[in-house]
Amino acid sequence: MDRPAVPAPAGPRAVRLVDGLLAVGTAVAVLANTARLGGRLEAAGALSLSLWLGLLLLGRCRWPLAVLLLSVQAVIVFRTSGLTDVGWVWPVSVAYATLAADDRPGRPGLPWAAGVGLAELAFAATWETAVGGATPREALVSLGAEALWLAVLLAAATAYRNRLRWRAELDERLLRVARERDLEAGRRIAEARLDIARELHDVVGHTLTVVGIQLRVAAEALHDSPEEARAALTTAQQVRGEAVRDLRALVHVLRAPGEVPEDPAAGVPEVAVLVDRMRSAELDIRLETAGDLTAVPAPVSLAVHRIVQEALTNTVRHAAASRADVTVRCGGGRVEVSVTDDGRAPAQTPGATGHGMRGMDERVRALGGDFSAGPHGKGDGWVVRAVIPVPGFRP
């Protein structure tokens, strides 16, 4: 499954390259703007300040607040000592922007950048009026442009930080959707495997049981009643053929999902044939039906057939019963099915269930019905009962 492309973080070499370019750019910008604004270009003044501010930017990603504080301190020292006479805020533009754009948890960069900037402007205004001899109006004019530049820097850094947040949230959302899609695909695969296992268990288990019954009948009647033995073998052969048909239909669905298999699945109308095949000299099976069996919807019809099939298979294998009663009633917006025998209850540890019992329960629950299986309550015997609702079904 394709996953959304997530931008990889920049490597250390790329980060160092960007820091170096910003350091060189800052140094050149300080010198160029000093010359353009008519400031003094002296080795001990503008040149030293530009080199100092550029070197500090090499550590901006790791210590953005410390770099800003040291840069602001350098500008204040150089300005108050008379080594340079141009700019308070703009020489430190990169340091301000870096701190304001810092979006790492527990590091509120924007408030710190705004606070440091206001403090620097307040100090600059005080210095210009108290020491530089400028009038309040002149100080306001000279520092107004720098205050506006600081506001533009902080706004741009905030926009950049919000864009990074948006991209991170979008990437996280895409990854979450991909994970949920993977989980959903895994759930569907698990359900498909469960359906396949249930169908294989029902088909193979029933087929082996019926074939075993018919072979036993054929063996017992081989000498005394050859015709009966031949009929039993014919029935076993038919059951084997139907099992092969069911397995082919299942394989067809697996190979071409969404297509309808060529052979129809078993349903409620075939319950009578199923009962006839399971009936033997040792087990008398009686069938009682009510309602229009042919009107039952296909999913419910298949579930009823599989429940009767599995319940009778368990009776033959484990119960040592002499009689079983099968009841199927259709009407009143639901289908009721029960299989009761007079044999012994299966010996199971508490909470343990076989694949067949669990498969019957899963079939009924998937259709919104109720399933129960347990001792008869009236002496020996076991009863399997299921009620499956069919909205709008009133045969």
Short mmCIF file of C-alpha atoms in Angstrom, two decimals:
data_model
loop_
_atom_site.label_atom_id
_atom_site.label_comp_id
_atom_site.label_asym_id
_atom_site.label_seq_id
_atom_site.Cartn_x
_atom_site.Cartn_y
_atom_site.Cartn_z
CA MET A 1 0.00 0.00 0.00
CA ASP A 2 1.32 3.41 -0.95
CA ARG A 3 2.05 5.70 1.93
CA PRO A 4 1.97 9.50 1.82
CA ALA A 5 5.32 11.09 1.14
CA VAL A 6 6.63 12.80 4.25
CA PRO A 7 9.31 15.45 3.78
CA ALA A 8 12.54 14.20 5.30
CA PRO A 9 14.24 16.55 7.74
CA ALA A 10 17.29 18.39 6.46
CA GLY A 11 20.56 16.65 7.16
CA PRO A 12 23.38 18.14 9.28
CA ARG A 13 25.36 19.11 6.19
CA ALA A 14 22.41 21.05 4.73
CA VAL A 15 21.83 22.82 8.05
CA ARG A 16 25.48 23.84 8.30
CA LEU A 17 25.40 25.13 4.72
CA VAL A 18 22.34 27.29 5.43
CA ASP A 19 23.90 28.62 8.66
CA GLY A 20 27.10 29.50 6.79
CA LEU A 21 25.23 31.32 4.03
CA LEU A 22 23.18 33.28 6.57
CA ALA A 23 26.36 34.17 8.52
CA VAL A 24 28.11 35.46 5.39
CA GLY A 25 24.96 37.24 4.23
CA THR A 26 24.56 38.99 7.59
CA ALA A 27 28.17 40.15 7.65
CA VAL A 28 27.93 41.52 4.13
CA ALA A 29 24.53 43.13 4.82
CA VAL A 30 25.82 44.93 7.91
CA LEU A 31 28.75 46.37 6.00
CA ALA A 32 26.68 47.26 2.92
CA ASN A 33 23.90 48.96 4.86
CA THR A 34 26.41 50.85 7.00
CA ALA A 35 28.01 52.23 3.85
CA ARG A 36 24.65 52.94 2.20
CA LEU A 37 23.34 54.83 5.23
CA GLY A 38 26.53 56.87 5.58
CA GLY A 39 27.93 55.12 8.64
CA ARG A 40 31.56 54.61 9.56
CA LEU A 41 33.35 51.63 8.03
CA GLU A 42 36.14 51.00 10.49
CA ALA A 43 37.94 47.73 11.28
CA ALA A 44 37.23 48.07 14.99
CA GLY A 45 33.62 49.11 14.38
CA ALA A 46 31.35 47.92 11.57
CA LEU A 47 33.78 45.21 10.37
CA SER A 48 34.18 43.67 13.83
CA LEU A 49 30.44 43.85 14.49
CA SER A 50 29.60 42.20 11.18
CA LEU A 51 32.07 39.37 11.81
CA TRP A 52 30.79 38.87 15.37
CA LEU A 53 27.13 38.75 14.30
CA GLY A 54 27.97 36.35 11.48
CA LEU A 55 29.89 33.97 13.72
CA LEU A 56 27.08 33.92 16.28
CA LEU A 57 24.62 32.75 13.61
CA LEU A 58 26.55 29.49 13.21
CA GLY A 59 24.88 28.36 16.45
CA ARG A 60 21.41 29.75 15.76
CA CYS A 61 19.65 26.37 15.32
CA ARG A 62 20.98 24.90 18.55
CA TRP A 63 20.83 27.95 20.81
CA PRO A 64 18.49 30.50 19.15
CA LEU A 65 17.76 32.48 22.33
CA ALA A 66 21.41 32.68 23.38
CA VAL A 67 22.42 33.77 19.87
CA LEU A 68 19.80 36.54 19.89
CA LEU A 69 20.78 37.80 23.35
CA LEU A 70 24.49 37.83 22.49
CA SER A 71 23.81 39.53 19.15
CA VAL A 72 21.65 42.24 20.76
CA GLN A 73 24.28 42.71 23.45
CA ALA A 74 26.98 43.11 20.75
CA VAL A 75 24.93 45.76 18.93
CA ILE A 76 24.32 47.66 22.19
CA VAL A 77 28.00 47.50 23.15
CA PHE A 78 29.20 48.70 19.75
CA ARG A 79 26.57 51.47 19.57
CA THR A 80 27.08 52.77 23.12
CA SER A 81 30.87 52.69 22.76
CA GLY A 82 30.72 54.75 19.57
CA LEU A 83 32.31 52.04 17.38
CA THR A 84 29.33 52.09 15.01
CA ASP A 85 26.45 54.47 14.50
CA VAL A 86 23.94 52.68 12.25
CA GLY A 87 21.12 50.29 13.24
CA TRP A 88 19.77 48.75 16.40
CA VAL A 89 17.40 45.99 15.22
CA TRP A 90 18.11 45.31 11.57
CA PRO A 91 21.69 43.97 12.06
CA VAL A 92 20.15 41.20 14.21
CA SER A 93 17.31 40.36 11.79
CA VAL A 94 18.29 36.71 11.23
CA ALA A 95 18.62 36.02 14.97
CA TYR A 96 15.17 37.54 15.63
CA ALA A 97 13.55 35.55 12.81
CA THR A 98 15.21 32.30 13.89
CA LEU A 99 13.98 32.57 17.48
CA ALA A 100 10.46 33.68 16.48
CA ALA A 101 10.13 30.73 14.08
CA ASP A 102 11.36 28.19 16.66
CA ASP A 103 8.48 25.74 17.09
CA ARG A 104 10.02 23.04 19.25
CA PRO A 105 8.01 21.85 22.28
CA GLY A 106 8.74 23.75 25.49
CA ARG A 107 10.55 26.58 23.66
CA PRO A 108 8.19 29.55 23.11
CA GLY A 109 10.38 31.46 20.67
CA LEU A 110 7.94 34.16 19.56
CA PRO A 111 7.26 35.69 23.02
CA TRP A 112 10.98 35.78 23.77
CA ALA A 113 11.80 37.41 20.42
CA ALA A 114 9.07 40.04 20.90
CA GLY A 115 10.19 40.72 24.48
CA VAL A 116 13.87 41.08 23.55
CA GLY A 117 12.97 43.34 20.62
CA LEU A 118 10.80 45.66 22.74
CA ALA A 119 13.51 45.80 25.40
CA GLU A 120 16.15 46.70 22.80
CA LEU A 121 13.96 49.41 21.28
CA ALA A 122 13.22 50.85 24.73
CA PHE A 123 16.93 50.92 25.54
CA ALA A 124 17.66 52.50 22.15
CA ALA A 125 15.07 55.24 22.70
CA THR A 126 16.47 55.99 26.14
CA TRP A 127 20.02 56.08 24.82
CA GLU A 128 19.19 58.31 21.84
CA THR A 129 17.42 60.91 24.01
CA ALA A 130 19.56 60.76 27.17
CA VAL A 131 23.04 60.29 25.70
CA GLY A 132 22.77 60.97 21.97
CA GLY A 133 21.03 64.30 22.48
CA ALA A 134 18.13 63.51 20.14
CA THR A 135 14.71 64.96 20.81
CA PRO A 136 11.83 62.54 21.46
CA ARG A 137 10.51 63.33 17.98
CA GLU A 138 13.85 62.54 16.34
CA ALA A 139 14.20 59.35 18.36
CA LEU A 140 10.69 58.30 17.37
CA VAL A 141 11.44 58.91 13.70
CA SER A 142 14.76 57.05 13.75
CA LEU A 143 13.44 54.09 15.73
CA GLY A 144 10.00 53.94 14.09
CA ALA A 145 11.39 52.28 10.98
CA GLU A 146 13.26 49.71 13.06
CA ALA A 147 10.15 48.98 15.13
CA LEU A 148 8.21 48.44 11.91
CA TRP A 149 10.98 46.18 10.59
CA LEU A 150 10.87 44.16 13.83
CA ALA A 151 7.10 43.74 13.46
CA VAL A 152 7.52 42.56 9.86
CA LEU A 153 10.20 40.07 10.93
CA LEU A 154 8.08 38.62 13.72
CA ALA A 155 5.02 38.40 11.46
CA ALA A 156 6.97 36.63 8.71
CA ALA A 157 8.54 34.23 11.20
CA THR A 158 5.12 33.49 12.72
CA ALA A 159 3.67 32.77 9.27
CA TYR A 160 6.57 30.45 8.50
CA ARG A 161 6.17 28.68 11.85
CA ASN A 162 2.41 28.23 11.27
CA ARG A 163 3.11 26.80 7.84
CA LEU A 164 5.50 24.27 9.37
CA ARG A 165 2.85 23.36 11.93
CA TRP A 166 0.25 22.94 9.21
CA ARG A 167 2.56 20.69 7.19
CA ALA A 168 3.37 18.62 10.27
CA GLU A 169 -0.32 18.22 11.11
CA LEU A 170 -1.11 17.33 7.50
CA ASP A 171 1.67 14.72 7.42
CA GLU A 172 0.49 13.29 10.73
CA ARG A 173 -3.08 13.14 9.47
CA LEU A 174 -2.00 11.39 6.28
CA LEU A 175 0.01 8.88 8.28
CA ARG A 176 -2.95 8.31 10.59
CA VAL A 177 -5.23 7.72 7.62
CA ALA A 178 -2.70 5.29 6.14
CA ARG A 179 -2.44 3.42 9.45
CA GLU A 180 -6.22 3.25 9.76
CA ARG A 181 -6.43 2.01 6.18
CA ASP A 182 -3.86 -0.68 6.97
CA LEU A 183 -5.78 -1.69 10.09
CA GLU A 184 -9.04 -1.84 8.14
CA ALA A 185 -7.40 -3.93 5.42
CA GLY A 186 -5.98 -6.24 8.09
CA ARG A 187 -9.39 -6.55 9.72
CA ARG A 188 -11.03 -7.43 6.41
CA ILE A 189 -8.33 -9.99 5.66
CA ALA A 190 -8.86 -11.53 9.10
CA GLU A 191 -12.61 -11.66 8.51
CA ALA A 192 -12.08 -13.23 5.10
CA ARG A 193 -9.77 -15.85 6.59
CA LEU A 194 -12.34 -16.56 9.27
CA ASP A 195 -15.07 -17.01 6.66
CA ILE A 196 -12.86 -19.33 4.64
CA ALA A 197 -11.93 -21.38 7.69
CA ARG A 198 -15.59 -21.63 8.71
CA GLU A 199 -16.72 -22.75 5.26
CA LEU A 200 -13.92 -25.30 4.97
CA HIS A 201 -14.69 -26.67 8.42
CA ASP A 202 -18.39 -27.00 7.66
CA VAL A 203 -17.98 -28.55 4.23
CA VAL A 204 -15.14 -30.94 5.02
CA GLY A 205 -16.45 -31.94 8.46
CA HIS A 206 -19.96 -32.66 7.19
CA THR A 207 -18.71 -34.51 4.13
CA LEU A 208 -16.43 -36.80 6.11
CA THR A 209 -19.20 -37.52 8.63
CA VAL A 210 -21.82 -38.39 6.01
CA VAL A 211 -19.36 -40.44 3.96
CA GLY A 212 -18.36 -42.28 7.14
CA ILE A 213 -22.01 -43.07 7.92
CA GLN A 214 -22.68 -44.36 4.42
CA LEU A 215 -19.50 -46.42 4.34
CA ARG A 216 -20.43 -48.02 7.65
CA VAL A 217 -23.89 -48.83 6.29
CA ALA A 218 -22.33 -50.26 3.14
CA ALA A 219 -19.91 -52.40 5.14
CA GLU A 220 -22.68 -53.80 7.34
CA ALA A 221 -25.02 -54.51 4.43
CA LEU A 222 -22.41 -55.70 1.94
CA HIS A 223 -23.18 -59.44 2.37
CA ASP A 224 -26.80 -59.41 3.49
CA SER A 225 -28.16 -56.60 1.29
CA PRO A 226 -25.96 -55.67 -1.65
CA GLU A 227 -28.57 -53.23 -2.97
CA GLU A 228 -28.54 -51.29 0.28
CA ALA A 229 -24.75 -51.28 0.27
CA ARG A 230 -24.75 -50.03 -3.32
CA ALA A 231 -27.22 -47.24 -2.42
CA ALA A 232 -25.06 -46.20 0.54
CA LEU A 233 -21.97 -46.03 -1.64
CA THR A 234 -23.91 -44.03 -4.24
CA THR A 235 -24.97 -41.54 -1.54
CA ALA A 236 -21.38 -41.26 -0.32
CA GLN A 237 -20.25 -40.58 -3.87
CA GLN A 238 -22.91 -37.88 -4.28
CA VAL A 239 -21.91 -36.19 -1.04
CA ARG A 240 -18.29 -36.27 -2.11
CA GLY A 241 -19.22 -34.67 -5.43
CA GLU A 242 -21.21 -31.93 -3.72
CA ALA A 243 -18.31 -31.24 -1.37
CA VAL A 244 -15.99 -30.87 -4.35
CA ARG A 245 -18.53 -28.49 -5.91
CA ASP A 246 -18.65 -26.38 -2.74
CA LEU A 247 -14.86 -26.23 -2.53
CA ARG A 248 -14.63 -25.21 -6.18
CA ALA A 249 -17.16 -22.45 -5.58
CA LEU A 250 -15.14 -21.24 -2.59
CA VAL A 251 -11.91 -21.24 -4.60
CA HIS A 252 -13.70 -19.40 -7.41
CA VAL A 253 -14.73 -16.64 -5.00
CA LEU A 254 -11.17 -16.37 -3.69
CA ARG A 255 -9.69 -16.09 -7.17
CA ALA A 256 -12.33 -13.69 -8.53
CA PRO A 257 -13.77 -11.65 -5.63
CA GLY A 258 -17.12 -10.07 -6.32
CA GLU A 259 -18.15 -12.68 -8.91
CA VAL A 260 -20.98 -15.09 -8.33
CA PRO A 261 -19.93 -18.76 -8.28
CA GLU A 262 -21.42 -21.00 -10.92
CA ASP A 263 -22.94 -23.47 -8.42
CA PRO A 264 -25.59 -22.18 -6.00
CA ALA A 265 -24.80 -22.40 -2.30
CA ALA A 266 -26.72 -24.66 0.03
CA GLY A 267 -29.77 -23.15 1.71
CA VAL A 268 -32.93 -23.82 3.69
CA PRO A 269 -34.71 -25.77 0.90
CA GLU A 270 -31.84 -28.29 0.91
CA VAL A 271 -32.19 -29.01 4.64
CA ALA A 272 -34.54 -31.93 3.90
CA VAL A 273 -31.93 -33.55 1.64
CA LEU A 274 -29.30 -32.93 4.30
CA VAL A 275 -31.43 -34.63 6.96
CA ASP A 276 -32.06 -37.66 4.72
CA ARG A 277 -28.35 -38.13 4.19
CA MET A 278 -27.51 -37.83 7.88
CA ARG A 279 -30.25 -40.27 8.91
CA SER A 280 -29.06 -43.79 9.68
CA ALA A 281 -30.07 -46.91 11.56
CA GLU A 282 -28.37 -45.58 14.70
CA LEU A 283 -29.78 -42.06 14.43
CA ASP A 284 -33.37 -41.22 13.59
CA ILE A 285 -33.68 -37.60 12.47
CA ARG A 286 -37.06 -35.88 12.23
CA LEU A 287 -37.56 -32.59 10.40
CA GLU A 288 -40.30 -30.06 11.07
CA THR A 289 -40.66 -26.92 8.95
CA ALA A 290 -43.07 -24.00 8.90
CA GLY A 291 -43.39 -21.12 6.47
CA ASP A 292 -42.13 -20.62 2.93
CA LEU A 293 -38.57 -21.94 3.00
CA THR A 294 -37.84 -20.72 -0.52
CA ALA A 295 -38.52 -17.08 0.47
CA VAL A 296 -35.66 -16.87 2.99
CA PRO A 297 -32.91 -14.44 1.85
CA ALA A 298 -29.73 -16.11 0.62
CA PRO A 299 -27.35 -15.15 3.49
CA VAL A 300 -29.83 -16.31 6.13
CA SER A 301 -30.69 -19.41 4.12
CA LEU A 302 -27.02 -20.43 3.91
CA ALA A 303 -26.52 -19.75 7.62
CA VAL A 304 -29.52 -21.95 8.57
CA HIS A 305 -28.28 -24.77 6.35
CA ARG A 306 -24.77 -24.61 7.85
CA ILE A 307 -26.16 -24.54 11.40
CA VAL A 308 -28.25 -27.67 10.82
CA GLN A 309 -25.35 -29.33 9.03
CA GLU A 310 -22.82 -28.61 11.80
CA ALA A 311 -25.25 -29.46 14.62
CA LEU A 312 -26.11 -32.85 13.09
CA THR A 313 -22.43 -33.52 12.36
CA ASN A 314 -21.62 -32.91 16.03
CA THR A 315 -24.51 -35.17 17.05
CA VAL A 316 -23.20 -38.04 14.93
CA ARG A 317 -19.60 -37.55 16.03
CA HIS A 318 -19.88 -36.83 19.73
CA ALA A 319 -23.36 -37.36 21.16
CA ALA A 320 -24.02 -41.10 20.59
CA ALA A 321 -27.67 -40.09 20.19
CA SER A 322 -30.50 -42.24 18.87
CA ARG A 323 -32.79 -39.39 17.85
CA ALA A 324 -32.50 -35.81 16.69
CA ASP A 325 -35.23 -33.26 15.96
CA VAL A 326 -34.65 -30.44 13.48
CA THR A 327 -37.06 -27.51 13.40
CA VAL A 328 -36.99 -24.61 10.94
CA ARG A 329 -39.69 -21.92 11.19
CA CYS A 330 -39.90 -18.94 8.87
CA GLY A 331 -42.17 -16.01 9.66
CA GLY A 332 -42.80 -13.01 11.85
CA GLY A 333 -39.76 -11.19 10.53
CA ARG A 334 -37.31 -13.88 11.58
CA VAL A 335 -36.10 -17.41 10.96
CA GLU A 336 -35.83 -19.84 13.89
CA VAL A 337 -33.83 -23.04 13.72
CA SER A 338 -33.20 -25.63 16.43
CA VAL A 339 -31.52 -29.03 16.52
CA THR A 340 -32.17 -31.21 19.57
CA ASP A 341 -30.82 -34.69 20.30
CA ASP A 342 -31.07 -37.19 23.15
CA GLY A 343 -27.39 -38.01 23.37
CA ARG A 344 -24.78 -37.10 25.93
CA ALA A 345 -23.49 -33.55 26.23
CA PRO A 346 -19.98 -32.99 24.84
CA ALA A 347 -17.25 -33.06 27.46
CA GLN A 348 -15.64 -29.63 27.37
CA THR A 349 -13.79 -27.52 29.84
CA PRO A 350 -15.59 -24.37 30.97
CA GLY A 351 -15.31 -21.62 28.37
CA ALA A 352 -13.91 -23.96 25.71
CA THR A 353 -15.69 -24.22 22.36
CA GLY A 354 -14.83 -26.05 19.19
CA HIS A 355 -14.40 -24.53 15.76
CA GLY A 356 -17.85 -25.68 14.67
CA MET A 357 -19.68 -24.18 17.64
CA ARG A 358 -17.75 -20.95 17.34
CA GLY A 359 -18.42 -20.85 13.60
CA MET A 360 -22.17 -21.22 14.11
CA ASP A 361 -22.18 -18.44 16.68
CA GLU A 362 -20.17 -16.14 14.38
CA ARG A 363 -22.55 -16.76 11.49
CA VAL A 364 -25.59 -15.87 13.54
CA ARG A 365 -24.01 -12.83 15.23
CA ALA A 366 -22.88 -11.50 11.84
CA LEU A 367 -26.53 -11.50 10.73
CA GLY A 368 -27.71 -9.76 13.92
CA GLY A 369 -29.26 -12.87 15.46
CA ASP A 370 -29.01 -14.80 18.73
CA PHE A 371 -27.33 -18.18 19.12
CA SER A 372 -27.26 -20.63 22.00
CA ALA A 373 -26.07 -24.18 22.53
CA GLY A 374 -26.14 -26.29 25.65
CA PRO A 375 -27.69 -29.19 27.55
CA HIS A 376 -31.34 -29.85 26.90
CA GLY A 377 -32.42 -29.27 30.48
CA LYS A 378 -34.78 -32.27 30.48
CA GLY A 379 -32.33 -35.06 31.11
CA ASP A 380 -29.78 -36.15 28.55
CA GLY A 381 -29.50 -34.27 25.29
CA TRP A 382 -28.11 -31.21 23.62
CA VAL A 383 -29.89 -28.38 21.89
CA VAL A 384 -28.63 -25.86 19.36
CA ARG A 385 -30.91 -22.88 18.74
CA ALA A 386 -30.60 -19.76 16.57
CA VAL A 387 -32.95 -16.89 15.82
CA ILE A 388 -32.02 -14.67 12.86
CA PRO A 389 -34.03 -11.50 12.16
CA VAL A 390 -35.03 -10.68 8.62
CA PRO A 391 -36.54 -7.15 8.45
CA GLY A 392 -39.60 -6.94 6.24
CA PHE A 393 -39.78 -10.73 5.83
CA ARG A 394 -43.39 -11.90 6.32
CA PRO A 395 -43.92 -15.15 4.37
#
